[in-house]
Amino acid sequence: MPAVSTEASEAPRPDALRPVTRAASPAPDRRLRPGGPGFRRMSLALFLAGVATFALLYATQALLPLLSADFHASASDTSWTVSAATGALALAVVPLSALSERFGRRTMMTAALCVAVPLALLAPFAPTLGTLIALRAVQGAALAALPASAMAYLAEEVRPKALVAAIGLFVAGNSVGGMSGRVLTGWVAQWWGWRAAVGAVAVLALGCALAFRALLPAPRHFTPAPLAPRALVRTVRGHLANPLLLRLYAIGGLFMTVFGAVYTVIGYRLAAPPLALPQGLVGSVFLVYLVGTGSSAAAGRLVRRTGRRGALYLAAGTTAAGLLVSLGGPLWCVLPGLVLVTAGFFAGHAVASSSVSDTARTGRAQASALYQSAYYLGSSLGGTLGASAYHAAGWSGTVLLGLLAVAGVVGVTLVGTVTARRA
């Protein structure tokens, strides 16, 4: 007799009556990524914004000898066309970084270019040196909104694994802008004068600004925050009370003092006898900036081998060696000296700036903004003091100022070394 199946008569188990539930899958990351929609447009937009910003910021640096001749002014007077712009940027970068928290990164970057570019178009028509300096100061203050907002935009809109590459492209735009603006003005000025050269940079920046606005994707991850001045002041005070951050700010400012002094004055030395280079070649000397790309990348490997303080000592030593080599009269001494100064500066800047983010546990945006403020304040002071030293004692005076700033870097770093050993 066949066995009777009992499966149909078995009572169902209680757990069999429960609905099947699956673990909720994590929400997809909709931030921009390489190869994804919008990433290439965003990268190109911010690259062009960097080109526009730094081409405008240093537009007059290669033209200072021509400004001196046209306005019958000394090197220290014309240097204010650079120092006023970088000094205003230094003062404005912290408050404008706070405003971007309220009004949005894209809005602030657009506003920066909408103010700076028209001022650049007006600059060639400045009737006096004082008018030109005033236009440059307002321009520098406006441009402060762009680097402060760009980094925050990238942090919010780009996936973490792609963030370093995106920031690297923006920084590359900064470098290309600073270099190309100087080279472009040098060659245009040789044929048509400094006013045409400044106008050419303004047109370049206008094109970059229009492309930036058309390409940059609208933010999808920005959340407006109310303005909180008291909280900002507390955060800034906390950073300024941190001895390690203060040392890093001082190191960045001192390195930039050397760099600002050298590159503000070098045009006068190259244009004067016995070198007497034409204006186009004077501007082309700024191609030495390309050395900084390599030394910035090498700084990371240097830190892994020698530690941060060891890397800073080597950067300071390289900068000092470049200053001393540049004292030689022939061009084959001046150019290698510039190469060494540039390599040492970019390596030191890379080490100091990266250390700020690692050191600040809270308020990293404000910590970085304070570093930028110290950095551009150093550029402003270096340009003006370097030109004054050149006016008083020639290139040797500028070199002496640079060596004093390098000694300051070594002294501040030594304080950090001693403090670390006592801890």
GROMACS .gro file of C-alpha atoms in nm:
model
  423
    1MET     CA    1   0.000   0.000   0.000
    2PRO     CA    2   0.154   0.324  -0.099
    3ALA     CA    3   0.257   0.565   0.169
    4VAL     CA    4   0.033   0.861   0.213
    5SER     CA    5   0.205   1.199   0.192
    6THR     CA    6   0.154   1.410   0.499
    7GLU     CA    7   0.302   1.738   0.358
    8ALA     CA    8  -0.037   1.890   0.289
    9SER     CA    9  -0.161   1.819   0.635
   10GLU     CA   10   0.141   1.963   0.817
   11ALA     CA   11   0.071   2.291   0.995
   12PRO     CA   12   0.268   2.577   0.851
   13ARG     CA   13   0.554   2.707   1.063
   14PRO     CA   14   0.497   3.051   1.216
   15ASP     CA   15   0.806   3.201   1.050
   16ALA     CA   16   0.680   3.088   0.710
   17LEU     CA   17   0.386   3.327   0.741
   18ARG     CA   18   0.609   3.630   0.795
   19PRO     CA   19   0.679   3.853   0.496
   20VAL     CA   20   1.029   3.824   0.358
   21THR     CA   21   1.229   4.139   0.432
   22ARG     CA   22   1.557   4.235   0.275
   23ALA     CA   23   1.826   4.460   0.417
   24ALA     CA   24   1.789   4.811   0.281
   25SER     CA   25   2.058   4.885   0.026
   26PRO     CA   26   2.260   5.201   0.086
   27ALA     CA   27   2.153   5.507  -0.108
   28PRO     CA   28   2.358   5.547  -0.426
   29ASP     CA   29   2.633   5.807  -0.415
   30ARG     CA   30   2.518   6.068  -0.665
   31ARG     CA   31   2.828   6.284  -0.636
   32LEU     CA   32   3.043   6.341  -0.942
   33ARG     CA   33   3.298   6.077  -1.040
   34PRO     CA   34   3.551   6.037  -1.321
   35GLY     CA   35   3.375   5.914  -1.632
   36GLY     CA   36   3.036   6.007  -1.492
   37PRO     CA   37   2.806   6.277  -1.625
   38GLY     CA   38   2.919   6.625  -1.533
   39PHE     CA   39   3.266   6.539  -1.398
   40ARG     CA   40   3.454   6.646  -1.708
   41ARG     CA   41   3.252   6.967  -1.738
   42MET     CA   42   3.310   7.047  -1.371
   43SER     CA   43   3.685   6.979  -1.397
   44LEU     CA   44   3.723   7.196  -1.707
   45ALA     CA   45   3.512   7.474  -1.553
   46LEU     CA   46   3.724   7.494  -1.238
   47PHE     CA   47   4.047   7.466  -1.438
   48LEU     CA   48   3.939   7.771  -1.641
   49ALA     CA   49   3.835   7.954  -1.323
   50GLY     CA   50   4.184   7.894  -1.184
   51VAL     CA   51   4.342   8.023  -1.505
   52ALA     CA   52   4.130   8.339  -1.494
   53THR     CA   53   4.194   8.403  -1.124
   54PHE     CA   54   4.570   8.382  -1.126
   55ALA     CA   55   4.621   8.538  -1.468
   56LEU     CA   56   4.435   8.843  -1.333
   57LEU     CA   57   4.601   8.840  -0.992
   58TYR     CA   58   4.956   8.862  -1.129
   59ALA     CA   59   4.883   9.040  -1.458
   60THR     CA   60   5.116   9.333  -1.386
   61GLN     CA   61   5.409   9.147  -1.230
   62ALA     CA   62   5.604   9.102  -1.555
   63LEU     CA   63   5.523   9.461  -1.657
   64LEU     CA   64   5.667   9.653  -1.363
   65PRO     CA   65   5.966   9.803  -1.551
   66LEU     CA   66   5.727   9.936  -1.817
   67LEU     CA   67   5.498  10.080  -1.549
   68SER     CA   68   5.796  10.254  -1.390
   69ALA     CA   69   5.888  10.409  -1.724
   70ASP     CA   70   5.533  10.518  -1.810
   71PHE     CA   71   5.439  10.660  -1.469
   72HIS     CA   72   5.793  10.779  -1.378
   73ALA     CA   73   5.773  10.570  -1.061
   74SER     CA   74   6.019  10.360  -0.861
   75ALA     CA   75   6.015   9.982  -0.836
   76SER     CA   76   5.872  10.002  -0.484
   77ASP     CA   77   5.584  10.221  -0.609
   78THR     CA   78   5.487  10.004  -0.906
   79SER     CA   79   5.517   9.686  -0.697
   80TRP     CA   80   5.193   9.794  -0.527
   81THR     CA   81   5.004   9.695  -0.843
   82VAL     CA   82   5.080   9.337  -0.736
   83SER     CA   83   5.098   9.380  -0.359
   84ALA     CA   84   4.764   9.562  -0.337
   85ALA     CA   85   4.589   9.275  -0.516
   86THR     CA   86   4.749   8.996  -0.313
   87GLY     CA   87   4.716   9.191   0.013
   88ALA     CA   88   4.344   9.253  -0.043
   89LEU     CA   89   4.299   8.885  -0.124
   90ALA     CA   90   4.475   8.793   0.200
   91LEU     CA   91   4.239   9.010   0.403
   92ALA     CA   92   3.922   8.899   0.225
   93VAL     CA   93   3.968   8.522   0.198
   94VAL     CA   94   3.846   8.431   0.549
   95PRO     CA   95   3.524   8.639   0.553
   96LEU     CA   96   3.437   8.542   0.195
   97SER     CA   97   3.484   8.174   0.275
   98ALA     CA   98   3.222   8.221   0.548
   99LEU     CA   99   2.983   8.395   0.305
  100SER     CA  100   3.001   8.097   0.071
  101GLU     CA  101   2.844   7.887   0.348
  102ARG     CA  102   2.535   8.106   0.325
  103PHE     CA  103   2.504   8.201  -0.042
  104GLY     CA  104   2.657   7.898  -0.212
  105ARG     CA  105   2.990   7.814  -0.371
  106ARG     CA  106   2.881   7.853  -0.733
  107THR     CA  107   2.718   8.188  -0.661
  108MET     CA  108   3.029   8.323  -0.488
  109MET     CA  109   3.265   8.204  -0.762
  110THR     CA  110   3.045   8.361  -1.029
  111ALA     CA  111   3.023   8.686  -0.833
  112ALA     CA  112   3.403   8.693  -0.795
  113LEU     CA  113   3.457   8.679  -1.171
  114CYS     CA  114   3.168   8.917  -1.242
  115VAL     CA  115   3.344   9.182  -1.032
  116ALA     CA  116   3.708   9.107  -1.120
  117VAL     CA  117   3.680   9.079  -1.499
  118PRO     CA  118   3.511   9.420  -1.561
  119LEU     CA  119   3.774   9.582  -1.338
  120ALA     CA  120   4.042   9.413  -1.548
  121LEU     CA  121   3.884   9.554  -1.863
  122LEU     CA  122   3.899   9.902  -1.707
  123ALA     CA  123   4.262   9.872  -1.589
  124PRO     CA  124   4.425   9.954  -1.927
  125PHE     CA  125   4.255  10.294  -1.917
  126ALA     CA  126   4.387  10.390  -1.570
  127PRO     CA  127   4.516  10.748  -1.601
  128THR     CA  128   4.746  10.732  -1.297
  129LEU     CA  129   4.939  10.471  -1.105
  130GLY     CA  130   4.720  10.534  -0.799
  131THR     CA  131   4.406  10.456  -1.000
  132LEU     CA  132   4.560  10.134  -1.129
  133ILE     CA  133   4.659  10.028  -0.775
  134ALA     CA  134   4.306  10.098  -0.647
  135LEU     CA  135   4.150   9.890  -0.926
  136ARG     CA  136   4.392   9.607  -0.852
  137ALA     CA  137   4.310   9.612  -0.480
  138VAL     CA  138   3.935   9.577  -0.539
  139GLN     CA  139   4.008   9.309  -0.796
  140GLY     CA  140   4.216   9.110  -0.548
  141ALA     CA  141   3.946   9.131  -0.280
  142ALA     CA  142   3.686   9.002  -0.527
  143LEU     CA  143   3.907   8.716  -0.645
  144ALA     CA  144   3.944   8.594  -0.285
  145ALA     CA  145   3.599   8.438  -0.313
  146LEU     CA  146   3.706   8.195  -0.583
  147PRO     CA  147   3.977   7.977  -0.426
  148ALA     CA  148   3.790   7.983  -0.094
  149SER     CA  149   3.470   7.856  -0.258
  150ALA     CA  150   3.621   7.620  -0.516
  151MET     CA  151   3.771   7.381  -0.261
  152ALA     CA  152   3.444   7.363  -0.068
  153TYR     CA  153   3.248   7.304  -0.391
  154LEU     CA  154   3.474   7.013  -0.482
  155ALA     CA  155   3.449   6.860  -0.134
  156GLU     CA  156   3.068   6.866  -0.156
  157GLU     CA  157   3.011   6.764  -0.517
  158VAL     CA  158   3.287   6.511  -0.592
  159ARG     CA  159   3.324   6.157  -0.460
  160PRO     CA  160   3.604   6.125  -0.203
  161LYS     CA  161   3.815   5.891  -0.419
  162ALA     CA  162   3.812   6.144  -0.704
  163LEU     CA  163   3.866   6.450  -0.486
  164VAL     CA  164   4.246   6.459  -0.502
  165ALA     CA  165   4.242   6.445  -0.883
  166ALA     CA  166   3.978   6.718  -0.904
  167ILE     CA  167   4.166   6.947  -0.666
  168GLY     CA  168   4.488   6.877  -0.855
  169LEU     CA  169   4.330   6.998  -1.179
  170PHE     CA  170   4.208   7.317  -1.012
  171VAL     CA  171   4.555   7.382  -0.869
  172ALA     CA  172   4.702   7.314  -1.213
  173GLY     CA  173   4.472   7.584  -1.348
  174ASN     CA  174   4.607   7.821  -1.084
  175SER     CA  175   4.963   7.748  -1.190
  176VAL     CA  176   4.890   7.771  -1.563
  177GLY     CA  177   4.700   8.096  -1.510
  178GLY     CA  178   4.976   8.258  -1.309
  179MET     CA  179   5.241   8.153  -1.558
  180SER     CA  180   5.049   8.217  -1.881
  181GLY     CA  181   4.933   8.559  -1.766
  182ARG     CA  182   5.290   8.670  -1.710
  183VAL     CA  183   5.421   8.519  -2.034
  184LEU     CA  184   5.131   8.660  -2.238
  185THR     CA  185   5.174   9.010  -2.097
  186GLY     CA  186   5.547   9.001  -2.163
  187TRP     CA  187   5.513   8.932  -2.535
  188VAL     CA  188   5.210   9.157  -2.594
  189ALA     CA  189   5.381   9.443  -2.410
  190GLN     CA  190   5.693   9.408  -2.623
  191TRP     CA  191   5.491   9.497  -2.933
  192TRP     CA  192   5.200   9.711  -2.810
  193GLY     CA  193   5.282   9.831  -2.457
  194TRP     CA  194   5.165   9.746  -2.108
  195ARG     CA  195   4.807   9.869  -2.155
  196ALA     CA  196   4.747   9.628  -2.441
  197ALA     CA  197   4.908   9.352  -2.236
  198VAL     CA  198   4.677   9.406  -1.938
  199GLY     CA  199   4.383   9.422  -2.179
  200ALA     CA  200   4.487   9.090  -2.335
  201VAL     CA  201   4.481   8.922  -1.994
  202ALA     CA  202   4.138   9.073  -1.927
  203VAL     CA  203   4.003   8.930  -2.254
  204LEU     CA  204   4.155   8.590  -2.169
  205ALA     CA  205   3.990   8.602  -1.826
  206LEU     CA  206   3.656   8.705  -1.978
  207GLY     CA  207   3.659   8.402  -2.207
  208CYS     CA  208   3.750   8.173  -1.918
  209ALA     CA  209   3.477   8.326  -1.699
  210LEU     CA  210   3.205   8.279  -1.962
  211ALA     CA  211   3.309   7.919  -2.023
  212PHE     CA  212   3.325   7.855  -1.647
  213ARG     CA  213   2.968   7.976  -1.595
  214ALA     CA  214   2.838   7.772  -1.888
  215LEU     CA  215   3.017   7.452  -1.789
  216LEU     CA  216   2.997   7.432  -1.409
  217PRO     CA  217   2.715   7.198  -1.299
  218ALA     CA  218   2.461   7.336  -1.054
  219PRO     CA  219   2.536   7.221  -0.697
  220ARG     CA  220   2.328   6.926  -0.579
  221HIS     CA  221   2.472   6.872  -0.232
  222PHE     CA  222   2.504   7.223  -0.092
  223THR     CA  223   2.298   7.307   0.216
  224PRO     CA  224   2.286   7.677   0.306
  225ALA     CA  225   2.396   7.756   0.659
  226PRO     CA  226   2.308   8.070   0.852
  227LEU     CA  227   2.581   8.324   0.899
  228ALA     CA  228   2.736   8.275   1.241
  229PRO     CA  229   2.999   8.544   1.298
  230ARG     CA  230   3.055   8.448   1.661
  231ALA     CA  231   3.116   8.085   1.573
  232LEU     CA  232   3.357   8.194   1.299
  233VAL     CA  233   3.547   8.416   1.542
  234ARG     CA  234   3.568   8.130   1.795
  235THR     CA  235   3.702   7.893   1.530
  236VAL     CA  236   3.959   8.144   1.406
  237ARG     CA  237   4.071   8.219   1.762
  238GLY     CA  238   4.110   7.850   1.829
  239HIS     CA  239   4.331   7.807   1.524
  240LEU     CA  240   4.541   8.111   1.612
  241ALA     CA  241   4.590   7.971   1.962
  242ASN     CA  242   4.732   7.647   1.818
  243PRO     CA  243   5.115   7.679   1.822
  244LEU     CA  244   5.164   7.423   1.545
  245LEU     CA  245   4.918   7.594   1.312
  246LEU     CA  246   5.078   7.930   1.387
  247ARG     CA  247   5.417   7.789   1.289
  248LEU     CA  248   5.274   7.653   0.963
  249TYR     CA  249   5.114   7.989   0.883
  250ALA     CA  250   5.446   8.162   0.950
  251ILE     CA  251   5.636   7.914   0.732
  252GLY     CA  252   5.394   7.958   0.441
  253GLY     CA  253   5.406   8.336   0.472
  254LEU     CA  254   5.787   8.347   0.492
  255PHE     CA  255   5.834   8.118   0.193
  256MET     CA  256   5.597   8.337  -0.007
  257THR     CA  257   5.785   8.649   0.107
  258VAL     CA  258   6.095   8.513  -0.067
  259PHE     CA  259   5.903   8.414  -0.377
  260GLY     CA  260   5.711   8.741  -0.399
  261ALA     CA  261   6.028   8.947  -0.357
  262VAL     CA  262   6.225   8.756  -0.620
  263TYR     CA  263   5.958   8.747  -0.890
  264THR     CA  264   5.845   9.105  -0.835
  265VAL     CA  265   6.198   9.238  -0.885
  266ILE     CA  266   6.347   8.994  -1.135
  267GLY     CA  267   6.195   9.181  -1.430
  268TYR     CA  268   6.394   9.493  -1.341
  269ARG     CA  269   6.718   9.300  -1.323
  270LEU     CA  270   6.663   9.118  -1.652
  271ALA     CA  271   6.560   9.435  -1.837
  272ALA     CA  272   6.850   9.645  -1.706
  273PRO     CA  273   7.209   9.636  -1.838
  274PRO     CA  274   7.415   9.426  -1.871
  275LEU     CA  275   7.146   9.162  -1.942
  276ALA     CA  276   6.902   9.404  -2.114
  277LEU     CA  277   6.655   9.136  -2.223
  278PRO     CA  278   6.354   9.242  -2.434
  279GLN     CA  279   6.016   9.243  -2.259
  280GLY     CA  280   5.900   8.923  -2.429
  281LEU     CA  281   6.195   8.726  -2.293
  282VAL     CA  282   6.151   8.884  -1.950
  283GLY     CA  283   5.795   8.749  -1.942
  284SER     CA  284   5.910   8.409  -2.069
  285VAL     CA  285   6.135   8.370  -1.765
  286PHE     CA  286   5.818   8.289  -1.572
  287LEU     CA  287   5.811   7.955  -1.753
  288VAL     CA  288   6.046   7.854  -1.472
  289TYR     CA  289   5.721   7.808  -1.276
  290LEU     CA  290   5.693   7.469  -1.446
  291VAL     CA  291   5.972   7.351  -1.216
  292GLY     CA  292   5.729   7.400  -0.928
  293THR     CA  293   5.499   7.131  -1.063
  294GLY     CA  294   5.772   6.871  -1.026
  295SER     CA  295   5.895   6.989  -0.687
  296SER     CA  296   5.541   6.999  -0.546
  297ALA     CA  297   5.488   6.638  -0.651
  298ALA     CA  298   5.827   6.536  -0.513
  299ALA     CA  299   5.747   6.696  -0.176
  300GLY     CA  300   5.523   6.404  -0.081
  301ARG     CA  301   5.802   6.152  -0.139
  302LEU     CA  302   6.044   6.378   0.046
  303VAL     CA  303   5.817   6.389   0.350
  304ARG     CA  304   5.794   6.009   0.357
  305ARG     CA  305   6.174   5.984   0.359
  306THR     CA  306   6.275   6.269   0.589
  307GLY     CA  307   5.959   6.372   0.774
  308ARG     CA  308   5.790   6.711   0.747
  309ARG     CA  309   6.055   6.907   0.931
  310GLY     CA  310   6.334   6.743   0.732
  311ALA     CA  311   6.155   6.831   0.409
  312LEU     CA  312   6.117   7.192   0.523
  313TYR     CA  313   6.489   7.217   0.602
  314LEU     CA  314   6.575   7.085   0.254
  315ALA     CA  315   6.328   7.323   0.087
  316ALA     CA  316   6.473   7.617   0.279
  317GLY     CA  317   6.828   7.512   0.190
  318THR     CA  318   6.740   7.481  -0.179
  319THR     CA  319   6.579   7.826  -0.176
  320ALA     CA  320   6.881   7.983  -0.004
  321ALA     CA  321   7.118   7.818  -0.251
  322GLY     CA  322   6.915   7.960  -0.539
  323LEU     CA  323   6.931   8.310  -0.394
  324LEU     CA  324   7.308   8.291  -0.361
  325VAL     CA  325   7.358   8.148  -0.711
  326SER     CA  326   7.144   8.429  -0.857
  327LEU     CA  327   7.397   8.685  -0.731
  328GLY     CA  328   7.621   8.590  -1.023
  329GLY     CA  329   7.617   8.839  -1.308
  330PRO     CA  330   7.568   8.624  -1.621
  331LEU     CA  331   7.229   8.490  -1.727
  332TRP     CA  332   7.357   8.136  -1.678
  333CYS     CA  333   7.380   8.217  -1.305
  334VAL     CA  334   7.050   8.402  -1.278
  335LEU     CA  335   6.834   8.135  -1.441
  336PRO     CA  336   6.965   7.836  -1.238
  337GLY     CA  337   6.922   8.051  -0.929
  338LEU     CA  338   6.557   8.110  -1.020
  339VAL     CA  339   6.509   7.737  -1.081
  340LEU     CA  340   6.641   7.654  -0.733
  341VAL     CA  341   6.436   7.928  -0.563
  342THR     CA  342   6.122   7.808  -0.743
  343ALA     CA  343   6.181   7.441  -0.663
  344GLY     CA  344   6.250   7.515  -0.297
  345PHE     CA  345   5.950   7.744  -0.261
  346PHE     CA  346   5.697   7.506  -0.417
  347ALA     CA  347   5.826   7.212  -0.213
  348GLY     CA  348   5.807   7.411   0.112
  349HIS     CA  349   5.460   7.543   0.027
  350ALA     CA  350   5.335   7.192  -0.052
  351VAL     CA  351   5.463   7.056   0.280
  352ALA     CA  352   5.327   7.344   0.490
  353SER     CA  353   4.984   7.364   0.324
  354SER     CA  354   4.922   6.989   0.342
  355SER     CA  355   5.023   6.990   0.709
  356VAL     CA  356   4.751   7.245   0.792
  357SER     CA  357   4.468   7.006   0.702
  358ASP     CA  358   4.634   6.725   0.895
  359THR     CA  359   4.682   6.943   1.203
  360ALA     CA  360   4.337   7.106   1.225
  361ARG     CA  361   4.088   6.866   1.383
  362THR     CA  362   3.791   7.100   1.348
  363GLY     CA  363   3.717   7.397   1.125
  364ARG     CA  364   3.950   7.278   0.851
  365ALA     CA  365   3.804   7.518   0.596
  366GLN     CA  366   3.886   7.813   0.823
  367ALA     CA  367   4.231   7.669   0.898
  368SER     CA  368   4.306   7.648   0.526
  369ALA     CA  369   4.166   7.998   0.470
  370LEU     CA  370   4.396   8.134   0.739
  371TYR     CA  371   4.691   7.965   0.568
  372GLN     CA  372   4.592   8.126   0.238
  373SER     CA  373   4.566   8.460   0.416
  374ALA     CA  374   4.918   8.426   0.558
  375TYR     CA  375   5.045   8.302   0.222
  376TYR     CA  376   4.915   8.599   0.023
  377LEU     CA  377   5.010   8.844   0.294
  378GLY     CA  378   5.364   8.712   0.252
  379SER     CA  379   5.334   8.768  -0.123
  380SER     CA  380   5.219   9.126  -0.068
  381LEU     CA  381   5.492   9.207   0.185
  382GLY     CA  382   5.759   9.030  -0.017
  383GLY     CA  383   5.673   9.219  -0.334
  384THR     CA  384   5.680   9.561  -0.169
  385LEU     CA  385   5.979   9.501   0.059
  386GLY     CA  386   6.172   9.325  -0.216
  387ALA     CA  387   6.120   9.619  -0.451
  388SER     CA  388   6.222   9.866  -0.180
  389ALA     CA  389   6.537   9.663  -0.112
  390TYR     CA  390   6.614   9.659  -0.485
  391HIS     CA  391   6.566  10.035  -0.506
  392ALA     CA  392   6.805  10.084  -0.213
  393ALA     CA  393   7.074   9.824  -0.279
  394GLY     CA  394   7.007   9.652  -0.608
  395TRP     CA  395   6.961   9.278  -0.651
  396SER     CA  396   7.187   9.212  -0.351
  397GLY     CA  397   6.935   9.390  -0.129
  398THR     CA  398   6.652   9.170  -0.256
  399VAL     CA  399   6.863   8.858  -0.202
  400LEU     CA  400   6.945   8.968   0.153
  401LEU     CA  401   6.574   9.009   0.226
  402GLY     CA  402   6.509   8.663   0.085
  403LEU     CA  403   6.784   8.508   0.296
  404LEU     CA  404   6.640   8.668   0.610
  405ALA     CA  405   6.299   8.518   0.529
  406VAL     CA  406   6.459   8.176   0.471
  407ALA     CA  407   6.636   8.210   0.806
  408GLY     CA  408   6.293   8.276   0.955
  409VAL     CA  409   6.163   7.950   0.804
  410VAL     CA  410   6.456   7.759   0.954
  411GLY     CA  411   6.407   7.927   1.292
  412VAL     CA  412   6.035   7.849   1.306
  413THR     CA  413   6.100   7.490   1.200
  414LEU     CA  414   6.371   7.456   1.468
  415VAL     CA  415   6.120   7.568   1.731
  416GLY     CA  416   5.893   7.286   1.616
  417THR     CA  417   6.180   7.037   1.631
  418VAL     CA  418   6.277   7.138   1.986
  419THR     CA  419   5.914   7.136   2.101
  420ALA     CA  420   5.860   6.787   1.958
  421ARG     CA  421   6.169   6.651   2.136
  422ARG     CA  422   6.057   6.793   2.469
  423ALA     CA  423   5.707   6.652   2.436
   0.00000   0.00000   0.00000
